[in-house]
PDB file of C-alpha atoms and ligand atoms in Angstrom:
ATOM      1  CA  MET A   1       0.000   0.000   0.000  1.00 54.00           C
ATOM      2  CA  GLY A   2       2.779   2.409   1.048  1.00 70.00           C
ATOM      3  CA  TYR A   3       4.742   1.667  -2.107  1.00 74.00           C
ATOM      4  CA  TYR A   4       1.831   2.383  -4.435  1.00 74.00           C
ATOM      5  CA  TYR A   5       0.881   5.387  -2.403  1.00 70.00           C
ATOM      6  CA  ASP A   6       4.425   6.775  -2.777  1.00 74.00           C
ATOM      7  CA  LEU A   7       4.367   6.069  -6.518  1.00 74.00           C
ATOM      8  CA  TRP A   8       1.069   7.873  -6.816  1.00 74.00           C
ATOM      9  CA  ASP A   9       2.448  10.716  -4.722  1.00 67.00           C
ATOM     10  CA  ASP A  10       5.498  11.013  -6.991  1.00 68.00           C
ATOM     11  CA  PHE A  11       3.259  10.957 -10.065  1.00 70.00           C
ATOM     12  CA  ILE A  12       1.091  13.754  -8.658  1.00 65.00           C
ATOM     13  CA  SER A  13       4.134  15.867  -7.809  1.00 65.00           C
ATOM     14  CA  LEU A  14       5.352  15.476 -11.392  1.00 67.00           C
ATOM     15  CA  LEU A  15       2.096  16.971 -12.576  1.00 70.00           C
ATOM     16  CA  PHE A  16       1.787  19.504  -9.770  1.00 71.00           C
ATOM     17  CA  PRO A  17       5.249  20.114  -8.329  1.00 76.00           C
ATOM     18  CA  ARG A  18       5.310  21.421  -4.796  1.00 88.00           C
ATOM     19  CA  ILE A  19       7.581  24.442  -4.655  1.00 92.00           C
ATOM     20  CA  CYS A  20       9.521  25.937  -1.730  1.00 95.00           C
ATOM     21  CA  TYR A  21       8.241  29.433  -0.945  1.00 94.00           C
ATOM     22  CA  GLY A  22      11.722  30.566   0.084  1.00 93.00           C
ATOM     23  CA  CYS A  23      13.744  29.619  -3.001  1.00 93.00           C
ATOM     24  CA  GLY A  24      11.408  28.170  -5.638  1.00 92.00           C
ATOM     25  CA  ASN A  25      13.069  24.728  -5.694  1.00 93.00           C
ATOM     26  CA  HIS A  26      11.005  21.545  -5.734  1.00 92.00           C
ATOM     27  CA  LEU A  27      10.132  20.207  -2.306  1.00 93.00           C
ATOM     28  CA  MET A  28      11.018  16.666  -1.258  1.00 90.00           C
ATOM     29  CA  ARG A  29       8.260  14.400   0.000  1.00 86.00           C
ATOM     30  CA  ASN A  30       9.110  15.052   3.665  1.00 88.00           C
ATOM     31  CA  GLU A  31       9.284  18.836   3.281  1.00 92.00           C
ATOM     32  CA  ASN A  32       6.370  21.165   3.874  1.00 89.00           C
ATOM     33  CA  LEU A  33       6.206  24.638   2.220  1.00 93.00           C
ATOM     34  CA  ILE A  34       9.859  25.406   3.066  1.00 95.00           C
ATOM     35  CA  CYS A  35      12.806  23.262   1.896  1.00 95.00           C
ATOM     36  CA  THR A  36      15.486  22.013   4.285  1.00 95.00           C
ATOM     37  CA  GLU A  37      18.104  24.317   2.786  1.00 94.00           C
ATOM     38  CA  CYS A  38      15.940  27.396   3.392  1.00 94.00           C
ATOM     39  CA  TYR A  39      15.032  26.119   6.848  1.00 93.00           C
ATOM     40  CA  VAL A  40      18.650  25.783   7.980  1.00 93.00           C
ATOM     41  CA  SER A  41      19.734  29.026   6.308  1.00 92.00           C
ATOM     42  CA  ILE A  42      17.248  31.190   8.275  1.00 93.00           C
ATOM     43  CA  PRO A  43      19.516  33.635  10.169  1.00 93.00           C
ATOM     44  CA  ARG A  44      18.135  33.063  13.662  1.00 95.00           C
ATOM     45  CA  THR A  45      18.669  35.760  16.280  1.00 96.00           C
ATOM     46  CA  ASN A  46      18.315  33.476  19.335  1.00 97.00           C
ATOM     47  CA  TYR A  47      17.113  36.569  21.224  1.00 97.00           C
ATOM     48  CA  HIS A  48      14.711  34.352  23.184  1.00 97.00           C
ATOM     49  CA  LEU A  49      17.761  33.002  25.019  1.00 97.00           C
ATOM     50  CA  LYS A  50      18.962  36.409  26.188  1.00 95.00           C
ATOM     51  CA  ALA A  51      16.784  38.930  28.054  1.00 94.00           C
ATOM     52  CA  ASP A  52      19.035  41.850  27.113  1.00 96.00           C
ATOM     53  CA  ASN A  53      18.929  41.798  23.317  1.00 97.00           C
ATOM     54  CA  PRO A  54      18.666  44.437  20.549  1.00 97.00           C
ATOM     55  CA  ALA A  55      14.917  43.867  20.040  1.00 97.00           C
ATOM     56  CA  ALA A  56      14.254  44.267  23.788  1.00 97.00           C
ATOM     57  CA  ARG A  57      16.341  47.440  23.838  1.00 97.00           C
ATOM     58  CA  LEU A  58      13.936  49.064  21.350  1.00 96.00           C
ATOM     59  CA  PHE A  59      11.439  49.264  24.217  1.00 96.00           C
ATOM     60  CA  TRP A  60      13.766  50.599  26.877  1.00 95.00           C
ATOM     61  CA  GLY A  61      12.497  53.863  28.323  1.00 93.00           C
ATOM     62  CA  ARG A  62       9.365  53.609  26.183  1.00 94.00           C
ATOM     63  CA  CYS A  63       7.156  50.945  27.706  1.00 94.00           C
ATOM     64  CA  MET A  64       7.373  48.038  30.108  1.00 95.00           C
ATOM     65  CA  VAL A  65       7.631  44.699  28.333  1.00 97.00           C
ATOM     66  CA  GLU A  66       8.603  41.494  30.102  1.00 97.00           C
ATOM     67  CA  ARG A  67      10.434  39.564  27.351  1.00 97.00           C
ATOM     68  CA  VAL A  68      11.120  40.253  23.687  1.00 98.00           C
ATOM     69  CA  ALA A  69      12.122  37.693  21.067  1.00 98.00           C
ATOM     70  CA  ALA A  70      12.600  37.676  17.297  1.00 98.00           C
ATOM     71  CA  PHE A  71      12.934  34.525  15.230  1.00 97.00           C
ATOM     72  CA  SER A  72      15.212  35.765  12.462  1.00 96.00           C
ATOM     73  CA  PHE A  73      17.173  38.736  11.194  1.00 95.00           C
ATOM     74  CA  TYR A  74      15.372  40.493   8.336  1.00 93.00           C
ATOM     75  CA  THR A  75      17.972  41.430   5.767  1.00 89.00           C
ATOM     76  CA  ARG A  76      17.681  42.595   2.187  1.00 86.00           C
ATOM     77  CA  ASP A  77      18.258  39.260   0.491  1.00 82.00           C
ATOM     78  CA  SER A  78      17.455  36.794   3.265  1.00 84.00           C
ATOM     79  CA  ARG A  79      15.096  33.920   2.565  1.00 88.00           C
ATOM     80  CA  ILE A  80      12.983  34.913   5.558  1.00 91.00           C
ATOM     81  CA  ARG A  81      12.276  38.169   3.697  1.00 92.00           C
ATOM     82  CA  LYS A  82      11.068  36.184   0.687  1.00 93.00           C
ATOM     83  CA  LEU A  83       8.950  34.003   2.944  1.00 95.00           C
ATOM     84  CA  ILE A  84       7.367  36.993   4.675  1.00 94.00           C
ATOM     85  CA  HIS A  85       6.769  38.571   1.256  1.00 94.00           C
ATOM     86  CA  GLN A  86       4.875  35.414   0.220  1.00 94.00           C
ATOM     87  CA  LEU A  87       2.832  35.678   3.406  1.00 95.00           C
ATOM     88  CA  LYS A  88       2.007  39.390   3.199  1.00 93.00           C
ATOM     89  CA  TYR A  89       1.771  40.162  -0.477  1.00 92.00           C
ATOM     90  CA  LYS A  90       1.113  36.835  -2.218  1.00 93.00           C
ATOM     91  CA  GLY A  91      -1.539  35.665   0.214  1.00 92.00           C
ATOM     92  CA  VAL A  92       0.229  32.439   1.210  1.00 93.00           C
ATOM     93  CA  ARG A  93      -1.117  32.302   4.738  1.00 94.00           C
ATOM     94  CA  GLN A  94       0.216  28.765   5.384  1.00 95.00           C
ATOM     95  CA  VAL A  95       3.756  30.195   5.341  1.00 96.00           C
ATOM     96  CA  GLY A  96       2.904  32.318   8.394  1.00 96.00           C
ATOM     97  CA  PHE A  97       1.401  29.322  10.151  1.00 97.00           C
ATOM     98  CA  GLU A  98       4.438  27.144   9.388  1.00 96.00           C
ATOM     99  CA  LEU A  99       6.980  29.787  10.487  1.00 96.00           C
ATOM    100  CA  GLY A 100       4.971  30.307  13.671  1.00 97.00           C
ATOM    101  CA  ARG A 101       5.126  26.568  14.343  1.00 97.00           C
ATOM    102  CA  ILE A 102       8.877  26.390  13.697  1.00 95.00           C
ATOM    103  CA  TYR A 103       9.541  29.344  15.995  1.00 97.00           C
ATOM    104  CA  ALA A 104       7.234  28.049  18.727  1.00 97.00           C
ATOM    105  CA  LEU A 105       9.286  24.849  19.005  1.00 95.00           C
ATOM    106  CA  SER A 106      12.364  26.920  19.964  1.00 95.00           C
ATOM    107  CA  LEU A 107      10.361  29.217  22.238  1.00 96.00           C
ATOM    108  CA  ARG A 108       8.803  26.314  24.076  1.00 95.00           C
ATOM    109  CA  GLU A 109      12.132  24.561  24.558  1.00 94.00           C
ATOM    110  CA  SER A 110      13.757  27.701  25.982  1.00 94.00           C
ATOM    111  CA  ARG A 111      10.896  28.316  28.423  1.00 87.00           C
ATOM    112  CA  PHE A 112      10.437  31.810  26.955  1.00 96.00           C
ATOM    113  CA  LEU A 113       6.685  31.196  27.056  1.00 96.00           C
ATOM    114  CA  ASP A 114       6.535  30.119  30.705  1.00 95.00           C
ATOM    115  CA  GLY A 115       3.747  31.879  32.579  1.00 96.00           C
ATOM    116  CA  MET A 116       2.127  33.321  29.451  1.00 98.00           C
ATOM    117  CA  ASP A 117      -1.636  32.954  29.204  1.00 98.00           C
ATOM    118  CA  LEU A 118      -2.662  33.916  25.696  1.00 98.00           C
ATOM    119  CA  ILE A 119      -1.538  35.311  22.353  1.00 98.00           C
ATOM    120  CA  ILE A 120      -2.746  38.561  20.802  1.00 98.00           C
ATOM    121  CA  PRO A 121      -1.725  39.207  17.188  1.00 98.00           C
ATOM    122  CA  VAL A 122      -1.128  42.897  16.362  1.00 97.00           C
ATOM    123  CA  PRO A 123      -4.480  43.836  14.791  1.00 96.00           C
ATOM    124  CA  LEU A 124      -4.677  44.923  11.198  1.00 93.00           C
ATOM    125  CA  HIS A 125      -7.169  47.623  10.278  1.00 87.00           C
ATOM    126  CA  PRO A 126     -10.406  45.903   9.115  1.00 86.00           C
ATOM    127  CA  SER A 127     -10.213  47.474   5.643  1.00 86.00           C
ATOM    128  CA  ARG A 128      -6.662  46.236   5.148  1.00 86.00           C
ATOM    129  CA  LYS A 129      -7.642  42.824   6.463  1.00 88.00           C
ATOM    130  CA  ARG A 130     -10.522  42.726   3.984  1.00 88.00           C
ATOM    131  CA  LYS A 131      -8.149  43.622   1.165  1.00 89.00           C
ATOM    132  CA  ARG A 132      -5.507  41.045   2.131  1.00 90.00           C
ATOM    133  CA  GLY A 133      -8.075  38.477   3.205  1.00 92.00           C
ATOM    134  CA  PHE A 134      -6.343  37.776   6.527  1.00 95.00           C
ATOM    135  CA  ASN A 135      -4.077  39.223   9.198  1.00 96.00           C
ATOM    136  CA  GLN A 136      -0.551  37.869   8.765  1.00 96.00           C
ATOM    137  CA  SER A 137       0.204  38.219  12.494  1.00 97.00           C
ATOM    138  CA  GLU A 138      -2.840  36.084  13.233  1.00 97.00           C
ATOM    139  CA  MET A 139      -1.492  33.329  10.962  1.00 97.00           C
ATOM    140  CA  ILE A 140       1.854  33.371  12.819  1.00 98.00           C
ATOM    141  CA  SER A 141      -0.028  33.335  16.139  1.00 98.00           C
ATOM    142  CA  CYS A 142      -2.080  30.313  15.034  1.00 98.00           C
ATOM    143  CA  GLY A 143       1.162  28.469  14.243  1.00 97.00           C
ATOM    144  CA  ILE A 144       2.519  29.295  17.707  1.00 98.00           C
ATOM    145  CA  SER A 145      -0.784  28.206  19.232  1.00 98.00           C
ATOM    146  CA  ASP A 146      -0.691  24.904  17.345  1.00 98.00           C
ATOM    147  CA  VAL A 147       2.548  23.973  19.138  1.00 97.00           C
ATOM    148  CA  THR A 148       1.937  25.553  22.546  1.00 96.00           C
ATOM    149  CA  GLY A 149      -1.816  25.277  23.038  1.00 97.00           C
ATOM    150  CA  LEU A 150      -2.013  28.989  23.968  1.00 98.00           C
ATOM    151  CA  THR A 151      -5.294  30.609  22.883  1.00 98.00           C
ATOM    152  CA  VAL A 152      -5.232  33.274  20.159  1.00 98.00           C
ATOM    153  CA  ASP A 153      -7.395  36.267  21.079  1.00 98.00           C
ATOM    154  CA  THR A 154      -8.335  38.415  18.075  1.00 96.00           C
ATOM    155  CA  THR A 155     -11.200  40.383  19.592  1.00 95.00           C
ATOM    156  CA  SER A 156      -9.990  41.991  22.832  1.00 97.00           C
ATOM    157  CA  LEU A 157      -7.609  44.433  21.129  1.00 97.00           C
ATOM    158  CA  ILE A 158      -8.747  46.250  18.002  1.00 95.00           C
ATOM    159  CA  ARG A 159      -7.355  48.832  15.589  1.00 93.00           C
ATOM    160  CA  THR A 160      -9.363  51.973  15.169  1.00 87.00           C
ATOM    161  CA  ASN A 161      -7.825  54.045  12.364  1.00 67.00           C
ATOM    162  CA  VAL A 162      -6.202  53.493   9.005  1.00 57.00           C
ATOM    163  CA  THR A 163      -2.501  54.280   9.079  1.00 57.00           C
ATOM    164  CA  LYS A 164      -0.584  55.242   6.018  1.00 54.00           C
ATOM    165  CA  THR A 165       2.267  52.953   5.097  1.00 54.00           C
ATOM    166  CA  GLN A 166       5.164  53.432   7.494  1.00 53.00           C
ATOM    167  CA  THR A 167       8.050  53.284   5.054  1.00 54.00           C
ATOM    168  CA  LYS A 168      10.010  56.520   4.548  1.00 56.00           C
ATOM    169  CA  LYS A 169       8.822  58.016   7.815  1.00 56.00           C
ATOM    170  CA  SER A 170      11.046  59.173  10.615  1.00 60.00           C
ATOM    171  CA  ARG A 171      10.878  57.441  13.980  1.00 58.00           C
ATOM    172  CA  TYR A 172       8.940  60.345  15.483  1.00 56.00           C
ATOM    173  CA  ASP A 173       6.442  60.354  12.600  1.00 54.00           C
ATOM    174  CA  ARG A 174       5.974  56.635  12.945  1.00 53.00           C
ATOM    175  CA  TRP A 175       5.265  56.995  16.627  1.00 51.00           C
ATOM    176  CA  THR A 176       2.699  59.767  16.224  1.00 55.00           C
ATOM    177  CA  ASN A 177       1.234  57.770  13.369  1.00 60.00           C
ATOM    178  CA  VAL A 178       0.265  54.847  15.597  1.00 70.00           C
ATOM    179  CA  GLU A 179      -0.327  56.529  18.947  1.00 70.00           C
ATOM    180  CA  GLY A 180      -3.857  55.916  20.192  1.00 78.00           C
ATOM    181  CA  ILE A 181      -4.981  53.757  17.292  1.00 89.00           C
ATOM    182  CA  PHE A 182      -5.407  50.558  19.329  1.00 94.00           C
ATOM    183  CA  LYS A 183      -8.272  49.995  21.723  1.00 94.00           C
ATOM    184  CA  VAL A 184      -9.024  47.307  24.286  1.00 96.00           C
ATOM    185  CA  THR A 185     -12.605  46.084  23.999  1.00 95.00           C
ATOM    186  CA  GLU A 186     -12.688  43.495  26.785  1.00 89.00           C
ATOM    187  CA  SER A 187     -10.417  44.435  29.661  1.00 94.00           C
ATOM    188  CA  ASP A 188     -12.073  41.978  32.096  1.00 95.00           C
ATOM    189  CA  LYS A 189     -10.978  39.081  29.922  1.00 95.00           C
ATOM    190  CA  LEU A 190      -7.343  40.264  29.983  1.00 97.00           C
ATOM    191  CA  LYS A 191      -7.113  41.224  33.658  1.00 97.00           C
ATOM    192  CA  ASP A 192      -4.218  39.465  35.499  1.00 98.00           C
ATOM    193  CA  LYS A 193      -2.987  37.884  32.260  1.00 98.00           C
ATOM    194  CA  HIS A 194       0.474  37.641  30.741  1.00 98.00           C
ATOM    195  CA  ILE A 195      -0.066  38.385  27.043  1.00 98.00           C
ATOM    196  CA  LEU A 196       2.232  37.438  24.178  1.00 98.00           C
ATOM    197  CA  LEU A 197       1.939  40.103  21.473  1.00 98.00           C
ATOM    198  CA  VAL A 198       2.842  38.746  18.019  1.00 98.00           C
ATOM    199  CA  ASP A 199       3.823  40.613  14.857  1.00 98.00           C
ATOM    200  CA  ASP A 200       5.616  39.792  11.605  1.00 96.00           C
ATOM    201  CA  VAL A 201       8.489  42.298  11.449  1.00 96.00           C
ATOM    202  CA  ILE A 202       9.853  44.703  14.062  1.00 96.00           C
ATOM    203  CA  THR A 203      11.580  47.845  12.798  1.00 94.00           C
ATOM    204  CA  THR A 204      11.275  50.690  15.308  1.00 94.00           C
ATOM    205  CA  GLY A 205       8.854  48.902  17.609  1.00 95.00           C
ATOM    206  CA  SER A 206       6.380  51.798  17.506  1.00 94.00           C
ATOM    207  CA  THR A 207       3.357  49.672  16.552  1.00 94.00           C
ATOM    208  CA  LEU A 208       4.086  47.115  19.254  1.00 96.00           C
ATOM    209  CA  GLU A 209       4.707  49.941  21.708  1.00 96.00           C
ATOM    210  CA  ALA A 210       1.300  51.460  20.959  1.00 95.00           C
ATOM    211  CA  CYS A 211      -0.373  48.063  21.492  1.00 96.00           C
ATOM    212  CA  THR A 212       1.560  47.473  24.719  1.00 97.00           C
ATOM    213  CA  ASN A 213       0.678  50.886  26.156  1.00 96.00           C
ATOM    214  CA  GLU A 214      -2.987  50.182  25.531  1.00 96.00           C
ATOM    215  CA  LEU A 215      -2.816  46.722  27.106  1.00 97.00           C
ATOM    216  CA  LEU A 216      -0.880  47.981  30.144  1.00 97.00           C
ATOM    217  CA  LYS A 217      -3.877  50.131  31.093  1.00 96.00           C
ATOM    218  CA  ILE A 218      -5.572  46.890  32.193  1.00 97.00           C
ATOM    219  CA  GLU A 219      -5.182  45.845  35.806  1.00 96.00           C
ATOM    220  CA  ASN A 220      -2.215  43.579  36.551  1.00 97.00           C
ATOM    221  CA  VAL A 221      -1.395  42.794  32.918  1.00 98.00           C
ATOM    222  CA  LYS A 222       2.023  41.738  31.663  1.00 98.00           C
ATOM    223  CA  VAL A 223       3.090  41.962  28.020  1.00 98.00           C
ATOM    224  CA  SER A 224       5.803  40.074  26.141  1.00 98.00           C
ATOM    225  CA  VAL A 225       6.598  40.309  22.443  1.00 98.00           C
ATOM    226  CA  ALA A 226       7.528  37.756  19.780  1.00 98.00           C
ATOM    227  CA  VAL A 227       8.089  38.641  16.117  1.00 98.00           C
ATOM    228  CA  LEU A 228       9.172  36.639  13.102  1.00 96.00           C
ATOM    229  CA  ALA A 229      11.867  39.048  12.001  1.00 96.00           C
ATOM    230  CA  PHE A 230      14.056  41.809  13.390  1.00 96.00           C
ATOM    231  CA  SER A 231      14.743  44.336  10.672  1.00 93.00           C
ATOM    232  CA  VAL A 232      18.369  45.308  10.114  1.00 86.00           C
ATOM    233  CA  ILE A 233      17.664  46.996   6.747  1.00 77.00           C
TER     234      ILE A 233
HETATM  235 ZN1   ZN B 301      13.901  26.660  -0.281  1.00 75.43          ZN
END
């Protein structure tokens, strides 16, 4: 049965080759969305192993976050950049889920997630979500949840205004651009909780800072941050 199944599988992949979203090469039978070469070449930051790290320092003197981690460095020609591009602009939501799963395995092993109660993906404005069809941070969160069992909460924190694209803005402009645009809808649900905020890429940290400041208004709340990529562009 296995033999014929494999033959059939090979025949199908001849007709419909499965392609790696990082490099475009054909995937082997045991690979899923991302080939082994891309997987091992992801430039991991390992920030989850060190409390004092460059991503955590972005928040110093700005807002109180417990722990900050980033899966990979985001560089101009890194494969993680291609993968995130597939997720955000080509609509390949499974890539977000898979990267979330891969990252969660490291996070869980390092005990970074110890004491955390739930995951909140950074909300996308509803009109942008409608246009894209999904929130990429939610896909990453679902991957993390799949490994850890932590619940993903997409309703307690919402985005209220459309923001213009953040590229080519100074740090100050970016900050004023996001200040006050997030709103907590159900503070009772989040009271006494340690929340893991999840986003795709961190650049200045201003969006995550705005979310954190809003969440910290809730009684006895703690916030930690995990992102897929730390931008060094
Ligand atoms: Zn690849």
